[in-house]
PDB file of C-alpha atoms in Angstrom:
ATOM      1  CA  MET A   1     -83.125 -35.340  -3.673  1.00  0.00           C
ATOM      2  CA  PRO A   2     -86.285 -33.643  -2.125  1.00  0.00           C
ATOM      3  CA  LEU A   3     -86.009 -30.723   0.233  1.00  0.00           C
ATOM      4  CA  LEU A   4     -86.783 -31.248   3.838  1.00  0.00           C
ATOM      5  CA  SER A   5     -90.338 -29.081   4.118  1.00  0.00           C
ATOM      6  CA  SER A   6     -88.560 -26.790   6.640  1.00  0.00           C
ATOM      7  CA  ALA A   7     -85.569 -26.290   4.212  1.00  0.00           C
ATOM      8  CA  ALA A   8     -88.021 -25.470   1.253  1.00  0.00           C
ATOM      9  CA  SER A   9     -90.153 -23.098   3.487  1.00  0.00           C
ATOM     10  CA  THR A  10     -87.132 -21.303   4.497  1.00  0.00           C
ATOM     11  CA  LEU A  11     -85.659 -20.736   1.151  1.00  0.00           C
ATOM     12  CA  HIS A  12     -89.068 -19.384  -0.008  1.00  0.00           C
ATOM     13  CA  ALA A  13     -89.180 -17.219   2.920  1.00  0.00           C
ATOM     14  CA  PHE A  14     -85.548 -15.879   1.833  1.00  0.00           C
ATOM     15  CA  GLY A  15     -86.882 -15.001  -1.385  1.00  0.00           C
ATOM     16  CA  ARG A  16     -90.046 -13.682  -0.285  1.00  0.00           C
ATOM     17  CA  ASP A  17     -88.231 -11.376   2.500  1.00  0.00           C
ATOM     18  CA  LEU A  18     -85.398 -10.057  -0.067  1.00  0.00           C
ATOM     19  CA  GLU A  19     -88.180  -8.992  -2.518  1.00  0.00           C
ATOM     20  CA  SER A  20     -90.380  -7.260   0.230  1.00  0.00           C
ATOM     21  CA  THR A  21     -86.984  -5.417   1.334  1.00  0.00           C
ATOM     22  CA  GLU A  22     -86.388  -4.231  -1.945  1.00  0.00           C
ATOM     23  CA  HIS A  23     -89.787  -3.014  -2.794  1.00  0.00           C
ATOM     24  CA  LEU A  24     -90.169  -1.295   0.412  1.00  0.00           C
ATOM     25  CA  ALA A  25     -86.729   0.625   0.036  1.00  0.00           C
ATOM     26  CA  ARG A  26     -87.763   1.558  -3.493  1.00  0.00           C
ATOM     27  CA  ILE A  27     -91.544   2.871  -2.680  1.00  0.00           C
ATOM     28  CA  LEU A  28     -90.293   4.900   0.202  1.00  0.00           C
ATOM     29  CA  ARG A  29     -87.546   6.503  -1.685  1.00  0.00           C
ATOM     30  CA  ILE A  30     -89.850   7.580  -4.392  1.00  0.00           C
ATOM     31  CA  HIS A  31     -92.688   8.666  -2.193  1.00  0.00           C
ATOM     32  CA  LEU A  32     -89.979  11.007  -0.576  1.00  0.00           C
ATOM     33  CA  GLU A  33     -89.189  12.373  -3.774  1.00  0.00           C
ATOM     34  CA  LEU A  34     -93.050  12.775  -4.912  1.00  0.00           C
ATOM     35  CA  SER A  35     -93.714  14.455  -1.760  1.00  0.00           C
ATOM     36  CA  LEU A  36     -91.827  17.291  -2.950  1.00  0.00           C
ATOM     37  CA  ASP A  37     -93.900  17.764  -5.935  1.00  0.00           C
ATOM     38  CA  GLY A  38     -97.375  19.005  -5.027  1.00  0.00           C
ATOM     39  CA  GLY A  39     -98.877  17.844  -8.151  1.00  0.00           C
ATOM     40  CA  ALA A  40     -98.166  14.135  -7.372  1.00  0.00           C
ATOM     41  CA  VAL A  41     -99.616  14.696  -3.909  1.00  0.00           C
ATOM     42  CA  PRO A  42    -103.274  14.548  -4.116  1.00  0.00           C
ATOM     43  CA  GLY A  43    -104.976  15.949  -0.704  1.00  0.00           C
ATOM     44  CA  GLY A  44    -103.589  15.551   2.469  1.00  0.00           C
ATOM     45  CA  ARG A  45    -103.791  11.663   2.832  1.00  0.00           C
ATOM     46  CA  PHE A  46    -100.327  11.291   0.935  1.00  0.00           C
ATOM     47  CA  TRP A  47     -98.590   9.603   3.830  1.00  0.00           C
ATOM     48  CA  PRO A  48    -101.295   7.706   5.170  1.00  0.00           C
ATOM     49  CA  ARG A  49    -102.111   6.103   1.784  1.00  0.00           C
ATOM     50  CA  PHE A  50     -98.295   5.425   1.629  1.00  0.00           C
ATOM     51  CA  LEU A  51     -98.403   3.398   5.032  1.00  0.00           C
ATOM     52  CA  LEU A  52    -101.430   1.526   3.676  1.00  0.00           C
ATOM     53  CA  LEU A  53     -99.521   0.524   0.461  1.00  0.00           C
ATOM     54  CA  ALA A  54     -96.436  -0.618   2.502  1.00  0.00           C
ATOM     55  CA  GLY A  55     -98.974  -2.939   4.239  1.00  0.00           C
ATOM     56  CA  TRP A  56     -99.430  -1.068   7.758  1.00  0.00           C
ATOM     57  CA  PRO A  57    -102.701  -0.514   9.163  1.00  0.00           C
ATOM     58  CA  ALA A  58    -104.914   2.808   8.884  1.00  0.00           C
ATOM     59  CA  MET A  59    -103.074   5.601  10.117  1.00  0.00           C
ATOM     60  CA  PRO A  60    -105.024   8.684   9.098  1.00  0.00           C
ATOM     61  CA  GLU A  61    -103.270  11.214  10.833  1.00  0.00           C
ATOM     62  CA  ALA A  62     -99.651  10.071   9.902  1.00  0.00           C
ATOM     63  CA  THR A  63     -97.245  12.690   9.142  1.00  0.00           C
ATOM     64  CA  ALA A  64     -94.086  12.591   6.750  1.00  0.00           C
ATOM     65  CA  SER A  65     -91.763  11.908   9.857  1.00  0.00           C
ATOM     66  CA  GLN A  66     -94.044   9.519  11.391  1.00  0.00           C
ATOM     67  CA  ALA A  67     -94.819   7.448   8.109  1.00  0.00           C
ATOM     68  CA  VAL A  68     -91.119   7.269   7.357  1.00  0.00           C
ATOM     69  CA  GLU A  69     -90.019   6.215  10.998  1.00  0.00           C
ATOM     70  CA  THR A  70     -92.781   3.637  10.843  1.00  0.00           C
ATOM     71  CA  ALA A  71     -91.684   2.239   7.359  1.00  0.00           C
ATOM     72  CA  ILE A  72     -87.876   2.204   8.353  1.00  0.00           C
ATOM     73  CA  ALA A  73     -87.900   0.845  11.913  1.00  0.00           C
ATOM     74  CA  GLY A  74     -91.629   0.064  13.087  1.00  0.00           C
ATOM     75  CA  PRO A  75     -91.573  -2.930  15.398  1.00  0.00           C
ATOM     76  CA  THR A  76     -95.262  -4.139  14.771  1.00  0.00           C
ATOM     77  CA  GLY A  77     -95.442  -4.246  10.955  1.00  0.00           C
ATOM     78  CA  PRO A  78     -93.694  -4.485   7.674  1.00  0.00           C
ATOM     79  CA  SER A  79     -90.788  -2.203   8.286  1.00  0.00           C
ATOM     80  CA  LEU A  80     -87.423  -2.244   6.310  1.00  0.00           C
ATOM     81  CA  ARG A  81     -85.559  -3.202   9.422  1.00  0.00           C
ATOM     82  CA  GLY A  82     -87.596  -6.036   9.940  1.00  0.00           C
ATOM     83  CA  SER A  83     -87.460  -7.386   6.624  1.00  0.00           C
ATOM     84  CA  VAL A  84     -83.744  -7.394   6.535  1.00  0.00           C
ATOM     85  CA  ASP A  85     -83.801  -9.074  10.046  1.00  0.00           C
ATOM     86  CA  ALA A  86     -85.920 -11.950   8.421  1.00  0.00           C
ATOM     87  CA  VAL A  87     -83.681 -12.060   5.399  1.00  0.00           C
ATOM     88  CA  ARG A  88     -80.859 -12.549   7.597  1.00  0.00           C
ATOM     89  CA  LEU A  89     -82.475 -15.156   9.995  1.00  0.00           C
ATOM     90  CA  ALA A  90     -83.251 -17.175   6.797  1.00  0.00           C
ATOM     91  CA  ALA A  91     -79.714 -17.038   5.529  1.00  0.00           C
ATOM     92  CA  GLN A  92     -78.433 -18.164   8.618  1.00  0.00           C
ATOM     93  CA  ALA A  93     -80.817 -21.289   8.738  1.00  0.00           C
ATOM     94  CA  ILE A  94     -79.882 -22.247   5.130  1.00  0.00           C
ATOM     95  CA  ARG A  95     -75.995 -21.155   5.373  1.00  0.00           C
ATOM     96  CA  PRO A  96     -74.819 -24.519   3.756  1.00  0.00           C
ATOM     97  CA  ARG A  97     -77.372 -23.506   0.591  1.00  0.00           C
ATOM     98  CA  LEU A  98     -75.786 -20.091  -0.094  1.00  0.00           C
ATOM     99  CA  SER A  99     -72.631 -18.999  -1.530  1.00  0.00           C
ATOM    100  CA  THR A 100     -70.378 -17.245   0.726  1.00  0.00           C
ATOM    101  CA  GLU A 101     -70.799 -14.197  -1.485  1.00  0.00           C
ATOM    102  CA  ILE A 102     -74.646 -14.304  -0.966  1.00  0.00           C
ATOM    103  CA  TYR A 103     -74.263 -14.720   2.802  1.00  0.00           C
ATOM    104  CA  GLU A 104     -71.745 -11.949   3.205  1.00  0.00           C
ATOM    105  CA  GLN A 105     -73.953  -9.242   1.173  1.00  0.00           C
ATOM    106  CA  VAL A 106     -76.667 -10.202   3.450  1.00  0.00           C
ATOM    107  CA  ASN A 107     -74.645  -9.860   6.562  1.00  0.00           C
ATOM    108  CA  SER A 108     -73.298  -6.372   5.203  1.00  0.00           C
ATOM    109  CA  LEU A 109     -76.797  -5.315   4.600  1.00  0.00           C
ATOM    110  CA  TYR A 110     -78.073  -6.319   8.072  1.00  0.00           C
ATOM    111  CA  TRP A 111     -75.595  -4.304   9.960  1.00  0.00           C
ATOM    112  CA  ARG A 112     -75.853  -1.237   7.717  1.00  0.00           C
ATOM    113  CA  THR A 113     -79.594  -1.242   8.143  1.00  0.00           C
ATOM    114  CA  ARG A 114     -78.904  -1.476  12.275  1.00  0.00           C
ATOM    115  CA  GLU A 115     -76.828   1.756  11.878  1.00  0.00           C
ATOM    116  CA  GLY A 116     -79.454   3.288   9.907  1.00  0.00           C
ATOM    117  CA  ALA A 117     -79.204   6.601   7.788  1.00  0.00           C
ATOM    118  CA  ARG A 118     -77.109   9.430   8.884  1.00  0.00           C
ATOM    119  CA  ASP A 119     -78.296  12.796   8.879  1.00  0.00           C
ATOM    120  CA  GLY A 120     -79.569  14.229   5.607  1.00  0.00           C
ATOM    121  CA  GLN A 121     -78.695  11.071   3.784  1.00  0.00           C
ATOM    122  CA  LEU A 122     -81.757   8.931   3.803  1.00  0.00           C
ATOM    123  CA  GLN A 123     -82.329   8.827   0.071  1.00  0.00           C
ATOM    124  CA  SER A 124     -78.709   7.475  -0.455  1.00  0.00           C
ATOM    125  CA  PHE A 125     -79.363   5.067   2.372  1.00  0.00           C
ATOM    126  CA  LEU A 126     -82.506   3.637   0.744  1.00  0.00           C
ATOM    127  CA  HIS A 127     -80.986   3.416  -2.612  1.00  0.00           C
ATOM    128  CA  ASP A 128     -78.243   1.411  -0.972  1.00  0.00           C
ATOM    129  CA  VAL A 129     -80.549  -0.997   0.537  1.00  0.00           C
ATOM    130  CA  GLU A 130     -82.455  -1.082  -2.931  1.00  0.00           C
ATOM    131  CA  LEU A 131     -79.127  -1.598  -4.701  1.00  0.00           C
ATOM    132  CA  THR A 132     -77.583  -4.440  -2.291  1.00  0.00           C
ATOM    133  CA  THR A 133     -80.963  -6.441  -2.518  1.00  0.00           C
ATOM    134  CA  GLN A 134     -80.674  -6.326  -6.215  1.00  0.00           C
ATOM    135  CA  LEU A 135     -77.097  -7.552  -5.789  1.00  0.00           C
ATOM    136  CA  ILE A 136     -78.064 -10.457  -3.705  1.00  0.00           C
ATOM    137  CA  GLY A 137     -80.671 -11.709  -6.411  1.00  0.00           C
ATOM    138  CA  GLY A 138     -77.903 -11.371  -8.970  1.00  0.00           C
ATOM    139  CA  LEU A 139     -75.631 -13.544  -6.489  1.00  0.00           C
ATOM    140  CA  VAL A 140     -78.450 -16.079  -6.258  1.00  0.00           C
ATOM    141  CA  ASP A 141     -78.919 -16.622  -9.845  1.00  0.00           C
ATOM    142  CA  ASP A 142     -74.986 -16.665 -10.547  1.00  0.00           C
ATOM    143  CA  THR A 143     -73.274 -18.400  -7.567  1.00  0.00           C
ATOM    144  CA  MET A 144     -75.971 -21.223  -6.376  1.00  0.00           C
ATOM    145  CA  THR A 145     -76.731 -24.280  -8.396  1.00  0.00           C
ATOM    146  CA  HIS A 146     -79.922 -23.909 -10.168  1.00  0.00           C
ATOM    147  CA  ASP A 147     -81.596 -26.774  -8.452  1.00  0.00           C
ATOM    148  CA  HIS A 148     -84.939 -27.162  -6.213  1.00  0.00           C
ATOM    149  CA  ALA A 149     -83.173 -24.885  -3.673  1.00  0.00           C
ATOM    150  CA  TRP A 150     -82.657 -22.234  -6.034  1.00  0.00           C
ATOM    151  CA  SER A 151     -86.217 -22.767  -7.515  1.00  0.00           C
ATOM    152  CA  PHE A 152     -88.002 -22.154  -3.911  1.00  0.00           C
ATOM    153  CA  VAL A 153     -85.932 -19.051  -3.887  1.00  0.00           C
ATOM    154  CA  ARG A 154     -87.170 -17.581  -7.353  1.00  0.00           C
ATOM    155  CA  LEU A 155     -90.556 -19.018  -6.190  1.00  0.00           C
ATOM    156  CA  GLY A 156     -90.681 -16.547  -3.079  1.00  0.00           C
ATOM    157  CA  ARG A 157     -89.141 -13.764  -4.918  1.00  0.00           C
ATOM    158  CA  HIS A 158     -91.706 -13.540  -7.982  1.00  0.00           C
ATOM    159  CA  LEU A 159     -94.826 -14.463  -6.039  1.00  0.00           C
ATOM    160  CA  THR A 160     -93.886 -11.698  -3.955  1.00  0.00           C
ATOM    161  CA  ARG A 161     -93.240  -9.139  -6.521  1.00  0.00           C
ATOM    162  CA  SER A 162     -96.255 -10.157  -8.574  1.00  0.00           C
ATOM    163  CA  ARG A 163     -98.283  -9.402  -5.495  1.00  0.00           C
ATOM    164  CA  ASN A 164     -96.742  -5.940  -4.602  1.00  0.00           C
ATOM    165  CA  VAL A 165     -97.003  -4.815  -8.042  1.00  0.00           C
ATOM    166  CA  ALA A 166    -100.609  -5.633  -8.283  1.00  0.00           C
ATOM    167  CA  ARG A 167    -101.153  -3.992  -5.012  1.00  0.00           C
ATOM    168  CA  LEU A 168     -99.340  -0.858  -5.892  1.00  0.00           C
ATOM    169  CA  VAL A 169    -101.104  -0.328  -9.512  1.00  0.00           C
ATOM    170  CA  THR A 170    -104.522  -1.120  -8.210  1.00  0.00           C
ATOM    171  CA  ARG A 171    -104.406   1.002  -5.267  1.00  0.00           C
ATOM    172  CA  LYS A 172    -102.755   3.973  -6.899  1.00  0.00           C
ATOM    173  CA  ALA A 173    -105.311   3.696  -9.560  1.00  0.00           C
ATOM    174  CA  GLY A 174    -108.177   4.704  -6.984  1.00  0.00           C
ATOM    175  CA  GLY A 175    -105.668   7.304  -5.061  1.00  0.00           C
ATOM    176  CA  LEU A 176    -104.569   8.986  -7.858  1.00  0.00           C
ATOM    177  CA  ILE A 177    -108.088  10.275  -9.571  1.00  0.00           C
ATOM    178  CA  ALA A 178    -107.196  13.780  -7.630  1.00  0.00           C
ATOM    179  CA  ALA A 179    -103.578  14.087  -8.909  1.00  0.00           C
ATOM    180  CA  ALA A 180    -103.131  17.440 -10.513  1.00  0.00           C
ATOM    181  CA  ASP A 181    -100.329  16.310 -12.893  1.00  0.00           C
ATOM    182  CA  THR A 182    -101.431  12.637 -14.046  1.00  0.00           C
ATOM    183  CA  ALA A 183     -97.933  12.150 -15.703  1.00  0.00           C
ATOM    184  CA  VAL A 184     -95.985  12.995 -13.026  1.00  0.00           C
ATOM    185  CA  ALA A 185     -98.103  10.657 -10.678  1.00  0.00           C
ATOM    186  CA  TRP A 186     -98.021   7.706 -12.755  1.00  0.00           C
ATOM    187  CA  SER A 187     -94.182   7.955 -13.704  1.00  0.00           C
ATOM    188  CA  GLY A 188     -93.779   7.621  -9.954  1.00  0.00           C
ATOM    189  CA  VAL A 189     -95.819   4.616 -10.088  1.00  0.00           C
ATOM    190  CA  LEU A 190     -93.572   3.149 -12.868  1.00  0.00           C
ATOM    191  CA  ARG A 191     -90.321   4.258 -10.703  1.00  0.00           C
ATOM    192  CA  CYS A 192     -91.883   2.397  -7.738  1.00  0.00           C
ATOM    193  CA  CYS A 193     -91.239  -0.615  -9.750  1.00  0.00           C
ATOM    194  CA  SER A 194     -87.958   0.213 -11.441  1.00  0.00           C
ATOM    195  CA  ALA A 195     -89.897   0.192 -14.625  1.00  0.00           C
ATOM    196  CA  PHE A 196     -89.986   3.851 -16.107  1.00  0.00           C
ATOM    197  CA  GLU A 197     -87.222   3.392 -18.700  1.00  0.00           C
ATOM    198  CA  ALA A 198     -88.768  -0.097 -19.566  1.00  0.00           C
ATOM    199  CA  PHE A 199     -91.954   1.554 -20.182  1.00  0.00           C
ATOM    200  CA  ARG A 200     -90.575   4.113 -22.398  1.00  0.00           C
ATOM    201  CA  LEU A 201     -88.579   1.616 -24.497  1.00  0.00           C
ATOM    202  CA  ALA A 202     -91.655  -0.855 -24.787  1.00  0.00           C
ATOM    203  CA  THR A 203     -94.323   1.502 -25.985  1.00  0.00           C
ATOM    204  CA  ALA A 204     -94.973   4.600 -27.740  1.00  0.00           C
ATOM    205  CA  GLU A 205     -97.795   5.752 -25.459  1.00  0.00           C
ATOM    206  CA  HIS A 206     -97.874   8.484 -23.298  1.00  0.00           C
ATOM    207  CA  VAL A 207     -97.682   7.973 -19.413  1.00  0.00           C
ATOM    208  CA  GLY A 208    -101.016   7.836 -18.143  1.00  0.00           C
ATOM    209  CA  ARG A 209    -103.485   5.629 -15.989  1.00  0.00           C
ATOM    210  CA  ASP A 210    -104.511   3.062 -18.696  1.00  0.00           C
ATOM    211  CA  ALA A 211    -101.098   2.682 -20.369  1.00  0.00           C
ATOM    212  CA  VAL A 212     -99.161   2.303 -17.175  1.00  0.00           C
ATOM    213  CA  ILE A 213    -101.663  -0.365 -15.624  1.00  0.00           C
ATOM    214  CA  ARG A 214    -101.726  -2.112 -18.943  1.00  0.00           C
ATOM    215  CA  PHE A 215     -97.790  -2.229 -18.884  1.00  0.00           C
ATOM    216  CA  LEU A 216     -97.393  -3.278 -15.037  1.00  0.00           C
ATOM    217  CA  LEU A 217     -99.730  -6.002 -15.351  1.00  0.00           C
ATOM    218  CA  LEU A 218     -99.959  -7.597 -18.574  1.00  0.00           C
ATOM    219  CA  HIS A 219     -96.715  -6.808 -20.232  1.00  0.00           C
ATOM    220  CA  PRO A 220     -95.110 -10.438 -20.673  1.00  0.00           C
ATOM    221  CA  SER A 221     -91.291  -9.465 -20.887  1.00  0.00           C
ATOM    222  CA  SER A 222     -90.751  -6.861 -18.386  1.00  0.00           C
ATOM    223  CA  PRO A 223     -89.407  -8.414 -15.132  1.00  0.00           C
ATOM    224  CA  GLN A 224     -91.553  -6.105 -13.016  1.00  0.00           C
ATOM    225  CA  ALA A 225     -94.785  -6.940 -14.866  1.00  0.00           C
ATOM    226  CA  VAL A 226     -96.974  -8.963 -12.932  1.00  0.00           C
ATOM    227  CA  HIS A 227     -97.663 -11.243 -15.965  1.00  0.00           C
ATOM    228  CA  PHE A 228     -94.020 -11.859 -16.371  1.00  0.00           C
ATOM    229  CA  CYS A 229     -93.521 -12.711 -12.752  1.00  0.00           C
ATOM    230  CA  LEU A 230     -96.481 -15.159 -12.387  1.00  0.00           C
ATOM    231  CA  GLU A 231     -94.766 -16.926 -15.487  1.00  0.00           C
ATOM    232  CA  GLU A 232     -91.670 -17.157 -13.792  1.00  0.00           C
ATOM    233  CA  THR A 233     -93.577 -18.344 -10.540  1.00  0.00           C
ATOM    234  CA  LEU A 234     -95.046 -21.344 -12.884  1.00  0.00           C
ATOM    235  CA  THR A 235     -91.858 -22.047 -14.070  1.00  0.00           C
ATOM    236  CA  ALA A 236     -90.122 -22.458 -10.734  1.00  0.00           C
ATOM    237  CA  VAL A 237     -93.324 -24.653  -9.532  1.00  0.00           C
ATOM    238  CA  ARG A 238     -92.866 -26.870 -12.378  1.00  0.00           C
ATOM    239  CA  GLN A 239     -89.194 -27.292 -11.925  1.00  0.00           C
ATOM    240  CA  ILE A 240     -89.774 -28.400  -8.204  1.00  0.00           C
ATOM    241  CA  ASP A 241     -92.641 -30.773  -9.392  1.00  0.00           C
ATOM    242  CA  GLY A 242     -90.513 -32.353 -11.980  1.00  0.00           C
ATOM    243  CA  GLY A 243     -93.100 -33.002 -14.243  1.00  0.00           C
ATOM    244  CA  ARG A 244     -95.860 -33.769 -11.951  1.00  0.00           C
ATOM    245  CA  ARG A 245     -98.979 -31.614 -11.754  1.00  0.00           C
ATOM    246  CA  SER A 246     -99.543 -30.226  -8.253  1.00  0.00           C
ATOM    247  CA  GLY A 247    -102.147 -28.264  -6.360  1.00  0.00           C
ATOM    248  CA  ALA A 248     -99.295 -25.428  -6.245  1.00  0.00           C
ATOM    249  CA  ASP A 249     -99.410 -25.519 -10.280  1.00  0.00           C
ATOM    250  CA  HIS A 250    -102.819 -25.236 -10.493  1.00  0.00           C
ATOM    251  CA  ALA A 251    -103.171 -22.308  -7.937  1.00  0.00           C
ATOM    252  CA  VAL A 252    -100.787 -20.408  -9.764  1.00  0.00           C
ATOM    253  CA  GLY A 253    -102.316 -21.380 -13.026  1.00  0.00           C
ATOM    254  CA  GLN A 254    -105.642 -19.843 -12.016  1.00  0.00           C
ATOM    255  CA  LEU A 255    -103.959 -16.648 -10.637  1.00  0.00           C
ATOM    256  CA  LEU A 256    -102.407 -16.038 -14.260  1.00  0.00           C
ATOM    257  CA  ALA A 257    -105.515 -17.030 -15.747  1.00  0.00           C
ATOM    258  CA  LEU A 258    -107.352 -14.348 -13.673  1.00  0.00           C
ATOM    259  CA  LEU A 259    -104.917 -11.797 -14.778  1.00  0.00           C
ATOM    260  CA  LEU A 260    -105.003 -12.903 -18.700  1.00  0.00           C
ATOM    261  CA  ASP A 261    -108.675 -14.228 -19.273  1.00  0.00           C
ATOM    262  CA  GLY A 262    -110.206 -10.754 -18.466  1.00  0.00           C
ATOM    263  CA  ALA A 263    -107.277  -8.724 -19.538  1.00  0.00           C
ATOM    264  CA  GLN A 264    -109.244  -5.441 -19.628  1.00  0.00           C
ATOM    265  CA  GLU A 265    -110.875  -5.746 -16.457  1.00  0.00           C
ATOM    266  CA  PRO A 266    -107.693  -4.694 -14.471  1.00  0.00           C
ATOM    267  CA  ILE A 267    -107.914  -1.308 -16.713  1.00  0.00           C
ATOM    268  CA  ARG A 268    -111.623  -0.985 -16.093  1.00  0.00           C
ATOM    269  CA  ARG A 269    -112.101  -1.934 -12.540  1.00  0.00           C
ATOM    270  CA  PRO A 270    -108.567  -2.101 -11.176  1.00  0.00           C
ATOM    271  CA  GLU A 271    -109.716  -2.185  -7.433  1.00  0.00           C
ATOM    272  CA  LEU A 272    -111.916  -4.921  -8.079  1.00  0.00           C
ATOM    273  CA  PHE A 273    -109.432  -6.879  -9.790  1.00  0.00           C
ATOM    274  CA  GLY A 274    -107.068  -6.161  -6.912  1.00  0.00           C
ATOM    275  CA  PHE A 275    -109.333  -7.481  -4.456  1.00  0.00           C
ATOM    276  CA  ARG A 276    -109.866 -10.838  -6.499  1.00  0.00           C
ATOM    277  CA  PHE A 277    -106.059 -10.961  -7.069  1.00  0.00           C
ATOM    278  CA  GLU A 278    -105.265 -10.900  -3.383  1.00  0.00           C
ATOM    279  CA  ARG A 279    -107.903 -13.054  -2.328  1.00  0.00           C
ATOM    280  CA  LEU A 280    -106.627 -15.756  -5.064  1.00  0.00           C
ATOM    281  CA  CYS A 281    -103.102 -14.992  -3.677  1.00  0.00           C
ATOM    282  CA  GLY A 282    -104.149 -16.230  -0.276  1.00  0.00           C
ATOM    283  CA  THR A 283    -105.263 -19.432  -2.172  1.00  0.00           C
ATOM    284  CA  VAL A 284    -101.796 -19.798  -3.761  1.00  0.00           C
ATOM    285  CA  SER A 285    -100.145 -19.630  -0.443  1.00  0.00           C
ATOM    286  CA  GLU A 286    -102.263 -22.205   1.137  1.00  0.00           C
ATOM    287  CA  ALA A 287    -101.564 -24.494  -2.019  1.00  0.00           C
ATOM    288  CA  LEU A 288     -97.712 -23.895  -1.383  1.00  0.00           C
ATOM    289  CA  ASP A 289     -98.074 -24.809   2.292  1.00  0.00           C
ATOM    290  CA  ARG A 290     -99.954 -28.193   1.467  1.00  0.00           C
ATOM    291  CA  THR A 291     -97.678 -29.154  -1.661  1.00  0.00           C
ATOM    292  CA  TYR A 292     -94.334 -28.065  -0.215  1.00  0.00           C
ATOM    293  CA  PHE A 293     -93.999 -26.797   3.335  1.00  0.00           C
ATOM    294  CA  ALA A 294     -96.117 -29.384   5.452  1.00  0.00           C
ATOM    295  CA  PRO A 295     -94.081 -32.239   6.454  1.00  0.00           C
ATOM    296  CA  ALA A 296     -96.740 -34.822   5.636  1.00  0.00           C
ATOM    297  CA  ALA A 297     -96.580 -33.278   1.853  1.00  0.00           C
ATOM    298  CA  GLN A 298     -92.919 -33.592   1.736  1.00  0.00           C
ATOM    299  CA  ALA A 299     -92.917 -37.325   2.962  1.00  0.00           C
ATOM    300  CA  HIS A 300     -95.763 -38.093   0.543  1.00  0.00           C
ATOM    301  CA  ARG A 301     -93.531 -36.347  -2.231  1.00  0.00           C
ATOM    302  CA  ALA A 302     -90.608 -38.376  -1.150  1.00  0.00           C
ATOM    303  CA  ALA A 303     -92.283 -41.611  -0.919  1.00  0.00           C
ATOM    304  CA  PRO A 304     -92.244 -42.851  -4.703  1.00  0.00           C
ATOM    305  CA  ALA A 305     -88.550 -42.110  -5.005  1.00  0.00           C
ATOM    306  CA  PHE A 306     -87.975 -44.097  -1.580  1.00  0.00           C
ATOM    307  CA  ARG A 307     -89.866 -47.041  -3.011  1.00  0.00           C
ATOM    308  CA  VAL A 308     -88.054 -47.041  -6.044  1.00  0.00           C
ATOM    309  CA  GLN A 309     -84.834 -47.281  -4.166  1.00  0.00           C
ATOM    310  CA  SER A 310     -86.006 -49.861  -1.927  1.00  0.00           C
ATOM    311  CA  GLN A 311     -87.257 -52.186  -4.782  1.00  0.00           C
ATOM    312  CA  GLN A 312     -83.892 -51.506  -6.593  1.00  0.00           C
ATOM    313  CA  GLN A 313     -81.894 -52.661  -3.335  1.00  0.00           C
ATOM    314  CA  GLN A 314     -84.297 -55.761  -2.829  1.00  0.00           C
ATOM    315  CA  GLN A 315     -83.714 -56.853  -6.421  1.00  0.00           C
ATOM    316  CA  THR A 316     -80.082 -56.392  -5.847  1.00  0.00           C
ATOM    317  CA  ALA A 317     -80.163 -58.494  -2.685  1.00  0.00           C
ATOM    318  CA  ILE A 318     -82.063 -61.027  -4.516  1.00  0.00           C
ATOM    319  CA  GLY A 319     -79.594 -61.295  -7.472  1.00  0.00           C
ATOM    320  CA  SER A 320     -76.639 -61.894  -5.121  1.00  0.00           C
TER     321      SER A 320
END
């Protein structure tokens, strides 16, 4: 049974905002740790660059305390508290689609972020947010029926993760040129994606610019790599489409082709690749809106099933 466009949009937003919460909590926690290591902090633009990475407009004079406060509770941009609020709001709207375990964890996370970190416990607070969002993601997979509703949550999570990782890698490629200790700096990039151990197990290469970019963008089986996330996004789209080839399928396929057809470009010119990737992500978002989230599109997709049902009812009536 096709989902209403409003339900599909909210399920997608739930997955998207859940992923954004986890990503923001992790990169803030890792940047706080990196700020204690002078070799990982090129020049005096460490925290302004962090805010740009987190999605905020340029704040060239931002101090560490200002950046942390903005990232956690800033009211006009992508803050941690704002992301958790959005997750809870979406969960309330789709409550019948979620298990009790999922909803309880979302509600608990909401109230903990409202209370905020206690003095001297910011790192453990951020780690708690990170682990709770991972727990919710696991509960989505283990307690939801793997139907269209589940696929829309997966679609939101994996598409958002691919975008976050691509942005992180391509922007760090330019910002870390002046890093005194390249290994420490690029290890930090891996840790921002929860991929340090996976990198060490998957490759014998030393931690460095080209190796990390190649792993985080192109590895086919690391769950934090862009390639893996786009494959999962495409799988979710095709499960939703049920065998039909939609505009969303085509748009995600184009995004995957951009990554794979010129596999060396992200390494040679990561910032140019990042620009092209971000622009095509906008095309994917527009395709998702047209295909799934616009009421007219939903009515069109439901029409064939409705016509078949009506024809069967008419034949039954004639036969009787």
